[in-house]
Amino acid sequence: RNIALFSARSSAPRSAINRSRRSSSQSSPDQQIRQKDGEARASVKKNVKRHEGNSHQKPTFHGADLKTQLDYARNGHAVLRGLLDPRLVQEQLRPCLLKHAQEEELHAWRQKVEVVLGPKVAESCKTAIACRLRLEKHFGGDGPAPLPFLQYFNNWQKLPQIADLVHSETLARTASQLLDVPTVRLYQDSLFWKRVGDGVTPWHADARMAPFDTSNMITFWIPLQSLQPHDSALVFCSKSHSDFALPYWNPLPKDDGNDGDQQEDSEWFHLEERYSHGGSIPDDEDDSMVDYLPLKVGDVTVHSGWTLHCADAAGEQDRVALAVTYVDGRAPVRRDAVALAKTNKGQGDNEDAWSYRNWVDKVPPMKRNFRHKLVPLVWPPNPSKQTNTRQSTQRRRKAQ
């Protein structure tokens, strides 16, 4: 089984589709979010993009403009140009995340082994090399295992800089605005390290991997470097988040090596045809597939948990991005989530099990407005709890 929701037999995104480029030249200043960081951490407050004008004027949170809100609601994705100050990304987020990723490399490899071969095999791998060899043996190739990326979950729990960011008004309040919900819960952050040689990330929907029963889930995808049109970024299927007919009438294909012809006929292997306009409009006007390239440092894309998306293979350099995911504060945990986290048996996909395994069995299933420190409510803000979160994160970091 390839390490993604859909089979690797799906064609590579770049060669299979014509994508609409939403270039930075199309973005006007009133489409950027400039804000204060309010009562959140000082390190983020002094690095977020500030409102232009009097330097002594208190920065104001402007939120996503109406066009961005409409794009997100209609298409299931949008871009926020200049949401973060490039200095924050380059001088704080990227250095601490890369250092942390190098320290936690074995855990990232074990997570991939568990998804493919199960928890017992993952536990038996004592080194990253051992993990890689097990995967190569499983896939039966002479070269590297066909991984789409290495993934590092919940960095905010160990890195104060990331804790600042995920609790900030910049992200949390914007999530509330785009989801159109009064309260927002932090689900997770994930560092995606797509290394040179890593393969495509096949089409998938994030919400299938999360333990929540909700339609209100949003991910902020933050590239930690500038990306040009030839680089690997997320490619979104516009309006796929509202395509209830696809999963209702078309069961997900089983990647078990059987019924190959039947699976190839599945609608899941013809997404480009399903969502494109079929040549009825010029290619440069077809926005059914969008990647928003080029992306500058500080640009952020957002997408719904049910929006289908993919990514090309890595180019000539590693691509590193941080994804921060929020859900409706009232979203309950599904009844099958504990079984999925512990035994890989459930309705959803198990790729996020490492992210929520430490808390999901502590929360009553289908209870709304539950409380747990590992999935905190971040909007509206609670200043005292935010301070406690930062202090506990710093203590954990020092203890290591």
Tab-separated table of C-alpha atoms in Angstrom:
chain	number	residue	atom	x	y	z
A	1	ARG	CA	0.000	0.000	0.000
A	2	ASN	CA	1.387	3.330	-0.956
A	3	ILE	CA	1.584	5.848	1.844
A	4	ALA	CA	-1.398	7.948	0.859
A	5	LEU	CA	-5.148	7.740	0.668
A	6	PHE	CA	-5.285	6.746	-2.982
A	7	SER	CA	-3.140	4.394	-5.014
A	8	ALA	CA	0.125	5.519	-6.549
A	9	ARG	CA	-1.294	4.296	-9.852
A	10	SER	CA	-2.954	7.699	-10.100
A	11	SER	CA	-0.912	9.650	-12.607
A	12	ALA	CA	1.550	12.293	-11.440
A	13	PRO	CA	-0.276	15.574	-10.849
A	14	ARG	CA	1.883	17.797	-13.034
A	15	SER	CA	1.624	15.635	-16.143
A	16	ALA	CA	-2.042	14.800	-15.679
A	17	ILE	CA	-3.764	18.146	-15.290
A	18	ASN	CA	-3.804	21.722	-16.479
A	19	ARG	CA	-3.630	23.932	-13.432
A	20	SER	CA	-4.711	27.498	-12.991
A	21	ARG	CA	-1.882	29.671	-11.662
A	22	ARG	CA	-3.080	32.242	-9.132
A	23	SER	CA	-0.026	34.502	-9.326
A	24	SER	CA	0.948	37.146	-6.818
A	25	SER	CA	0.374	39.822	-9.448
A	26	GLN	CA	-3.356	39.099	-9.165
A	27	SER	CA	-3.405	39.864	-5.444
A	28	SER	CA	-4.125	43.398	-4.272
A	29	PRO	CA	-3.062	44.832	-0.921
A	30	ASP	CA	-6.606	44.651	0.427
A	31	GLN	CA	-6.508	40.886	-0.091
A	32	GLN	CA	-3.686	40.456	2.444
A	33	ILE	CA	-4.264	39.952	6.124
A	34	ARG	CA	-2.398	42.428	8.303
A	35	GLN	CA	-3.009	42.129	11.983
A	36	LYS	CA	-1.771	42.266	15.522
A	37	ASP	CA	-1.045	39.171	17.488
A	38	GLY	CA	-3.014	40.579	20.409
A	39	GLU	CA	-2.748	38.761	23.675
A	40	ALA	CA	-0.790	35.868	22.165
A	41	ARG	CA	2.984	35.575	22.481
A	42	ALA	CA	5.350	38.510	22.171
A	43	SER	CA	7.703	36.663	19.813
A	44	VAL	CA	4.970	36.310	17.224
A	45	LYS	CA	3.512	39.744	17.916
A	46	LYS	CA	6.682	41.523	16.916
A	47	ASN	CA	7.132	39.428	13.756
A	48	VAL	CA	3.685	39.258	12.188
A	49	LYS	CA	2.839	41.571	9.354
A	50	ARG	CA	1.641	44.899	10.667
A	51	HIS	CA	-0.919	47.324	9.396
A	52	GLU	CA	0.655	50.046	7.268
A	53	GLY	CA	0.529	53.550	8.630
A	54	ASN	CA	1.631	55.330	11.772
A	55	SER	CA	4.345	53.236	13.428
A	56	HIS	CA	2.864	54.116	16.836
A	57	GLN	CA	-0.611	52.990	15.828
A	58	LYS	CA	-1.842	49.766	17.410
A	59	PRO	CA	-1.874	47.011	14.752
A	60	THR	CA	-5.344	45.898	13.679
A	61	PHE	CA	-6.556	42.451	12.682
A	62	HIS	CA	-8.328	42.749	9.333
A	63	GLY	CA	-9.146	39.097	8.661
A	64	ALA	CA	-9.752	37.489	5.305
A	65	ASP	CA	-11.480	39.841	2.895
A	66	LEU	CA	-14.796	38.946	1.307
A	67	LYS	CA	-13.220	37.629	-1.892
A	68	THR	CA	-11.001	35.242	0.062
A	69	GLN	CA	-13.958	34.085	2.123
A	70	LEU	CA	-15.972	33.535	-1.042
A	71	ASP	CA	-13.105	31.624	-2.704
A	72	TYR	CA	-12.789	29.358	0.306
A	73	ALA	CA	-16.515	28.727	0.637
A	74	ARG	CA	-17.025	28.159	-3.082
A	75	ASN	CA	-13.880	26.213	-4.000
A	76	GLY	CA	-12.715	24.718	-0.704
A	77	HIS	CA	-9.351	26.504	-0.869
A	78	ALA	CA	-7.835	29.985	-1.052
A	79	VAL	CA	-4.522	31.825	-0.746
A	80	LEU	CA	-3.522	34.435	1.825
A	81	ARG	CA	-0.650	36.401	0.312
A	82	GLY	CA	1.693	37.897	2.876
A	83	LEU	CA	-0.160	36.485	5.874
A	84	LEU	CA	3.097	35.994	7.796
A	85	ASP	CA	6.148	38.222	7.954
A	86	PRO	CA	8.984	36.541	6.003
A	87	ARG	CA	11.323	37.213	8.939
A	88	LEU	CA	9.131	35.096	11.204
A	89	VAL	CA	9.245	32.222	8.720
A	90	GLN	CA	12.930	32.455	7.818
A	91	GLU	CA	14.468	33.418	11.157
A	92	GLN	CA	12.268	31.572	13.641
A	93	LEU	CA	10.029	28.880	12.183
A	94	ARG	CA	12.317	27.290	9.603
A	95	PRO	CA	15.487	26.996	11.748
A	96	CYS	CA	13.782	25.507	14.794
A	97	LEU	CA	11.703	23.087	12.715
A	98	LEU	CA	14.635	21.796	10.678
A	99	LYS	CA	16.688	21.237	13.812
A	100	HIS	CA	13.785	19.455	15.485
A	101	ALA	CA	13.175	17.299	12.406
A	102	GLN	CA	16.764	16.109	12.379
A	103	GLU	CA	16.451	15.154	16.050
A	104	GLU	CA	13.162	13.316	15.480
A	105	GLU	CA	13.989	11.600	12.177
A	106	LEU	CA	13.579	8.076	13.571
A	107	HIS	CA	10.034	8.840	14.735
A	108	ALA	CA	9.102	10.108	11.276
A	109	TRP	CA	10.423	6.935	9.671
A	110	ARG	CA	8.635	4.727	12.193
A	111	GLN	CA	5.362	6.475	11.432
A	112	LYS	CA	5.733	5.554	7.764
A	113	VAL	CA	6.561	1.954	8.626
A	114	GLU	CA	3.497	1.708	10.884
A	115	VAL	CA	1.163	3.021	8.191
A	116	VAL	CA	2.386	0.352	5.757
A	117	LEU	CA	3.372	-2.602	7.941
A	118	GLY	CA	1.738	-2.046	11.321
A	119	PRO	CA	2.844	-0.950	14.806
A	120	LYS	CA	4.769	-4.106	15.734
A	121	VAL	CA	7.082	-3.824	12.750
A	122	ALA	CA	7.521	-0.102	13.405
A	123	GLU	CA	8.546	-0.754	17.006
A	124	SER	CA	11.140	-3.290	15.867
A	125	CYS	CA	12.937	-0.662	13.775
A	126	LYS	CA	15.622	0.883	15.969
A	127	THR	CA	17.202	3.183	13.368
A	128	ALA	CA	16.091	5.251	10.398
A	129	ILE	CA	18.133	2.974	8.121
A	130	ALA	CA	16.314	-0.079	9.473
A	131	CYS	CA	12.975	1.595	8.735
A	132	ARG	CA	14.058	2.442	5.209
A	133	LEU	CA	15.228	-1.119	4.519
A	134	ARG	CA	11.951	-2.605	5.750
A	135	LEU	CA	9.984	-0.324	3.471
A	136	GLU	CA	12.224	-1.073	0.493
A	137	LYS	CA	11.798	-4.792	1.100
A	138	HIS	CA	8.024	-4.407	1.311
A	139	PHE	CA	7.747	-2.449	-1.912
A	140	GLY	CA	10.052	-4.909	-3.656
A	141	GLY	CA	12.176	-2.370	-5.487
A	142	ASP	CA	15.924	-2.037	-5.762
A	143	GLY	CA	15.849	1.691	-5.083
A	144	PRO	CA	14.406	3.862	-2.321
A	145	ALA	CA	10.902	3.190	-1.017
A	146	PRO	CA	8.312	5.348	-2.842
A	147	LEU	CA	7.637	7.777	-0.010
A	148	PRO	CA	5.866	11.090	-0.678
A	149	PHE	CA	7.473	12.820	2.352
A	150	LEU	CA	8.534	12.491	5.976
A	151	GLN	CA	6.005	13.895	8.447
A	152	TYR	CA	6.525	15.286	11.958
A	153	PHE	CA	3.426	15.735	14.132
A	154	ASN	CA	2.596	18.258	16.865
A	155	ASN	CA	5.796	20.249	16.900
A	156	TRP	CA	3.958	22.913	18.931
A	157	GLN	CA	4.120	20.661	21.979
A	158	LYS	CA	7.924	20.873	22.037
A	159	LEU	CA	8.815	24.114	20.248
A	160	PRO	CA	7.731	27.437	21.823
A	161	GLN	CA	7.982	29.219	18.460
A	162	ILE	CA	5.403	26.875	16.938
A	163	ALA	CA	3.205	27.044	20.045
A	164	ASP	CA	3.174	30.812	19.568
A	165	LEU	CA	2.115	30.501	15.981
A	166	VAL	CA	-0.663	27.922	16.325
A	167	HIS	CA	-2.265	29.876	19.187
A	168	SER	CA	-1.925	33.246	17.459
A	169	GLU	CA	-4.817	35.417	16.395
A	170	THR	CA	-3.301	35.418	12.922
A	171	LEU	CA	-4.264	31.797	12.362
A	172	ALA	CA	-6.913	31.012	14.975
A	173	ARG	CA	-9.186	33.964	14.284
A	174	THR	CA	-8.812	33.556	10.526
A	175	ALA	CA	-9.784	29.905	10.929
A	176	SER	CA	-12.908	30.976	12.813
A	177	GLN	CA	-13.700	33.446	10.074
A	178	LEU	CA	-13.263	31.051	7.154
A	179	LEU	CA	-15.001	28.140	8.882
A	180	ASP	CA	-17.783	30.504	9.994
A	181	VAL	CA	-17.817	29.042	13.509
A	182	PRO	CA	-17.578	30.877	16.862
A	183	THR	CA	-15.036	28.559	18.498
A	184	VAL	CA	-11.965	26.870	17.044
A	185	ARG	CA	-9.928	23.916	18.290
A	186	LEU	CA	-6.315	23.212	17.368
A	187	TYR	CA	-6.103	19.697	15.963
A	188	GLN	CA	-2.438	19.429	15.035
A	189	ASP	CA	0.512	20.889	13.239
A	190	SER	CA	2.594	18.795	10.858
A	191	LEU	CA	5.956	19.423	9.275
A	192	PHE	CA	6.133	17.921	5.776
A	193	TRP	CA	9.662	17.339	4.527
A	194	LYS	CA	9.560	16.312	0.859
A	195	ARG	CA	13.132	15.366	0.046
A	196	VAL	CA	14.783	15.250	-3.347
A	197	GLY	CA	13.811	11.857	-4.732
A	198	ASP	CA	10.522	11.623	-2.846
A	199	GLY	CA	7.539	10.813	-5.036
A	200	VAL	CA	4.169	12.404	-5.664
A	201	THR	CA	1.624	12.862	-2.923
A	202	PRO	CA	-1.508	11.215	-4.386
A	203	TRP	CA	-4.970	12.729	-4.166
A	204	HIS	CA	-6.406	12.663	-0.650
A	205	ALA	CA	-8.671	14.503	1.795
A	206	ASP	CA	-7.241	15.344	5.222
A	207	ALA	CA	-10.499	14.847	7.120
A	208	ARG	CA	-10.455	11.112	6.391
A	209	MET	CA	-7.300	10.890	8.503
A	210	ALA	CA	-8.605	12.958	11.436
A	211	PRO	CA	-10.638	11.528	14.347
A	212	PHE	CA	-13.423	14.117	14.213
A	213	ASP	CA	-16.985	13.891	12.931
A	214	THR	CA	-17.189	17.277	11.253
A	215	SER	CA	-17.298	19.119	7.964
A	216	ASN	CA	-15.603	22.146	9.548
A	217	MET	CA	-11.874	21.520	9.323
A	218	ILE	CA	-9.266	23.838	7.832
A	219	THR	CA	-5.526	23.582	7.194
A	220	PHE	CA	-3.080	26.476	6.799
A	221	TRP	CA	-0.227	25.273	4.567
A	222	ILE	CA	2.888	27.374	5.181
A	223	PRO	CA	5.860	26.835	2.849
A	224	LEU	CA	9.124	27.514	4.662
A	225	GLN	CA	10.812	28.665	1.456
A	226	SER	CA	9.780	30.456	-1.706
A	227	LEU	CA	8.305	28.164	-4.353
A	228	GLN	CA	8.481	28.741	-8.102
A	229	PRO	CA	6.135	27.347	-10.791
A	230	HIS	CA	8.379	24.300	-11.296
A	231	ASP	CA	8.451	23.438	-7.559
A	232	SER	CA	6.189	21.090	-5.616
A	233	ALA	CA	3.194	22.682	-3.915
A	234	LEU	CA	-0.318	21.547	-3.087
A	235	VAL	CA	-2.705	21.180	-6.022
A	236	PHE	CA	-6.380	21.578	-5.151
A	237	CYS	CA	-9.517	20.180	-6.795
A	238	SER	CA	-11.915	23.111	-6.758
A	239	LYS	CA	-15.363	22.338	-5.331
A	240	SER	CA	-14.365	18.792	-4.371
A	241	HIS	CA	-15.133	19.597	-0.717
A	242	SER	CA	-18.822	19.795	-1.609
A	243	ASP	CA	-18.869	16.757	-3.930
A	244	PHE	CA	-21.004	14.497	-1.758
A	245	ALA	CA	-21.808	12.273	-4.729
A	246	LEU	CA	-18.207	11.046	-5.128
A	247	PRO	CA	-17.916	9.111	-1.838
A	248	TYR	CA	-21.628	8.283	-1.714
A	249	TRP	CA	-21.845	6.547	-5.082
A	250	ASN	CA	-18.199	5.491	-5.444
A	251	PRO	CA	-16.700	3.379	-2.641
A	252	LEU	CA	-13.003	3.939	-2.056
A	253	PRO	CA	-10.964	1.379	-4.020
A	254	LYS	CA	-9.046	-1.194	-2.027
A	255	ASP	CA	-5.360	-1.219	-2.829
A	256	ASP	CA	-4.932	-4.935	-2.183
A	257	GLY	CA	-3.743	-6.043	-5.607
A	258	ASN	CA	-7.105	-7.537	-6.564
A	259	ASP	CA	-9.741	-6.442	-9.063
A	260	GLY	CA	-7.262	-4.226	-10.853
A	261	ASP	CA	-9.465	-3.565	-13.870
A	262	GLN	CA	-12.440	-2.728	-11.675
A	263	GLN	CA	-10.376	-0.313	-9.620
A	264	GLU	CA	-9.014	1.420	-12.704
A	265	ASP	CA	-12.631	2.095	-13.703
A	266	SER	CA	-13.314	3.711	-10.334
A	267	GLU	CA	-14.153	7.387	-10.384
A	268	TRP	CA	-11.374	7.897	-7.818
A	269	PHE	CA	-8.850	7.259	-10.592
A	270	HIS	CA	-10.439	9.844	-12.895
A	271	LEU	CA	-10.541	12.913	-10.686
A	272	GLU	CA	-9.006	15.185	-13.306
A	273	GLU	CA	-11.793	14.303	-15.739
A	274	ARG	CA	-14.443	14.640	-13.030
A	275	TYR	CA	-13.493	18.163	-11.994
A	276	SER	CA	-12.135	19.737	-15.181
A	277	HIS	CA	-14.347	21.678	-17.558
A	278	GLY	CA	-13.589	19.261	-20.377
A	279	GLY	CA	-12.211	21.829	-22.820
A	280	SER	CA	-15.345	23.959	-22.670
A	281	ILE	CA	-13.226	26.956	-21.652
A	282	PRO	CA	-9.607	27.909	-22.447
A	283	ASP	CA	-6.970	26.189	-20.332
A	284	ASP	CA	-5.725	29.469	-18.869
A	285	GLU	CA	-9.254	30.154	-17.573
A	286	ASP	CA	-9.839	26.677	-16.165
A	287	ASP	CA	-9.609	26.967	-12.380
A	288	SER	CA	-10.725	23.419	-11.594
A	289	MET	CA	-7.159	22.570	-10.504
A	290	VAL	CA	-5.211	25.272	-8.663
A	291	ASP	CA	-1.759	25.374	-7.051
A	292	TYR	CA	-1.294	29.150	-6.373
A	293	LEU	CA	2.332	29.097	-7.534
A	294	PRO	CA	4.568	31.007	-7.259
A	295	LEU	CA	4.470	31.354	-3.470
A	296	LYS	CA	6.673	33.788	-1.602
A	297	VAL	CA	7.905	33.307	1.947
A	298	GLY	CA	5.006	34.498	4.093
A	299	ASP	CA	2.292	33.352	1.667
A	300	VAL	CA	-0.100	30.735	3.039
A	301	THR	CA	-2.708	28.551	1.355
A	302	VAL	CA	-5.798	27.288	3.158
A	303	HIS	CA	-8.011	24.337	2.333
A	304	SER	CA	-10.972	22.487	3.752
A	305	GLY	CA	-10.498	19.096	5.347
A	306	TRP	CA	-12.646	17.580	2.601
A	307	THR	CA	-10.916	19.275	-0.332
A	308	LEU	CA	-9.065	16.772	-2.503
A	309	HIS	CA	-5.462	17.786	-3.059
A	310	CYS	CA	-2.124	16.307	-4.115
A	311	ALA	CA	1.463	17.400	-4.758
A	312	ASP	CA	4.163	16.741	-7.317
A	313	ALA	CA	7.368	14.911	-6.572
A	314	ALA	CA	10.182	16.983	-5.105
A	315	GLY	CA	12.197	18.990	-7.595
A	316	GLU	CA	15.868	19.878	-7.418
A	317	GLN	CA	15.698	20.893	-3.756
A	318	ASP	CA	13.986	19.642	-0.629
A	319	ARG	CA	10.608	21.238	0.000
A	320	VAL	CA	9.667	21.884	3.631
A	321	ALA	CA	6.233	23.114	4.717
A	322	LEU	CA	4.321	23.443	7.979
A	323	ALA	CA	0.612	22.589	8.028
A	324	VAL	CA	-1.548	23.807	10.913
A	325	THR	CA	-5.020	22.286	11.189
A	326	TYR	CA	-8.037	23.512	13.138
A	327	VAL	CA	-11.563	22.178	13.576
A	328	ASP	CA	-14.861	23.543	14.811
A	329	GLY	CA	-14.654	23.818	18.601
A	330	ARG	CA	-17.862	21.790	18.890
A	331	ALA	CA	-16.678	18.917	16.667
A	332	PRO	CA	-16.976	15.548	18.460
A	333	VAL	CA	-14.589	12.612	18.197
A	334	ARG	CA	-15.914	9.682	16.149
A	335	ARG	CA	-16.806	6.407	17.848
A	336	ASP	CA	-14.267	4.436	15.809
A	337	ALA	CA	-11.362	6.824	16.468
A	338	VAL	CA	-9.888	4.919	19.424
A	339	ALA	CA	-9.885	1.610	17.542
A	340	LEU	CA	-8.313	3.281	14.531
A	341	ALA	CA	-5.570	4.823	16.667
A	342	LYS	CA	-4.769	1.647	18.602
A	343	THR	CA	-5.385	-1.166	16.094
A	344	ASN	CA	-5.615	0.549	12.684
A	345	LYS	CA	-9.210	-0.703	12.393
A	346	GLY	CA	-11.863	1.869	11.660
A	347	GLN	CA	-13.675	3.775	8.942
A	348	GLY	CA	-11.057	6.421	8.374
A	349	ASP	CA	-7.453	6.306	7.268
A	350	ASN	CA	-4.770	5.712	9.911
A	351	GLU	CA	-2.028	8.079	8.779
A	352	ASP	CA	-2.711	10.619	11.540
A	353	ALA	CA	-2.934	8.009	14.314
A	354	TRP	CA	0.426	9.088	15.731
A	355	SER	CA	-0.952	12.599	16.093
A	356	TYR	CA	-3.995	11.821	18.260
A	357	ARG	CA	-3.130	8.500	19.898
A	358	ASN	CA	-2.062	10.164	23.163
A	359	TRP	CA	-5.411	11.821	23.833
A	360	VAL	CA	-8.244	10.280	21.825
A	361	ASP	CA	-9.098	7.593	24.393
A	362	LYS	CA	-9.394	10.273	27.099
A	363	VAL	CA	-12.293	11.986	25.328
A	364	PRO	CA	-15.855	10.563	25.368
A	365	PRO	CA	-16.921	9.769	21.782
A	366	MET	CA	-19.447	12.102	20.193
A	367	LYS	CA	-19.171	14.640	23.035
A	368	ARG	CA	-19.227	18.218	21.850
A	369	ASN	CA	-17.237	21.009	23.459
A	370	PHE	CA	-14.899	18.597	25.214
A	371	ARG	CA	-11.693	19.813	26.850
A	372	HIS	CA	-8.201	18.376	26.507
A	373	LYS	CA	-4.872	20.163	26.741
A	374	LEU	CA	-3.423	18.397	23.665
A	375	VAL	CA	-6.241	19.673	21.435
A	376	PRO	CA	-6.970	23.057	23.017
A	377	LEU	CA	-9.629	25.568	22.131
A	378	VAL	CA	-7.673	28.493	20.671
A	379	TRP	CA	-10.440	30.874	19.652
A	380	PRO	CA	-11.753	32.904	21.348
A	381	PRO	CA	-8.436	33.240	23.184
A	382	ASN	CA	-7.961	32.559	26.867
A	383	PRO	CA	-4.877	34.613	27.864
A	384	SER	CA	-4.180	32.720	31.114
A	385	LYS	CA	-4.312	29.335	29.407
A	386	GLN	CA	-2.126	30.564	26.547
A	387	THR	CA	0.520	31.678	29.053
A	388	ASN	CA	0.383	28.317	30.817
A	389	THR	CA	0.714	26.510	27.476
A	390	ARG	CA	3.820	28.495	26.565
A	391	GLN	CA	5.422	27.903	29.969
A	392	SER	CA	4.760	24.152	29.871
A	393	THR	CA	6.143	23.961	26.329
A	394	GLN	CA	9.324	25.725	27.427
A	395	ARG	CA	9.689	23.401	30.389
A	396	ARG	CA	9.365	20.321	28.178
A	397	ARG	CA	11.953	21.732	25.790
A	398	LYS	CA	14.444	22.433	28.608
A	399	ALA	CA	13.907	18.958	30.054
A	400	GLN	CA	15.026	17.450	26.751
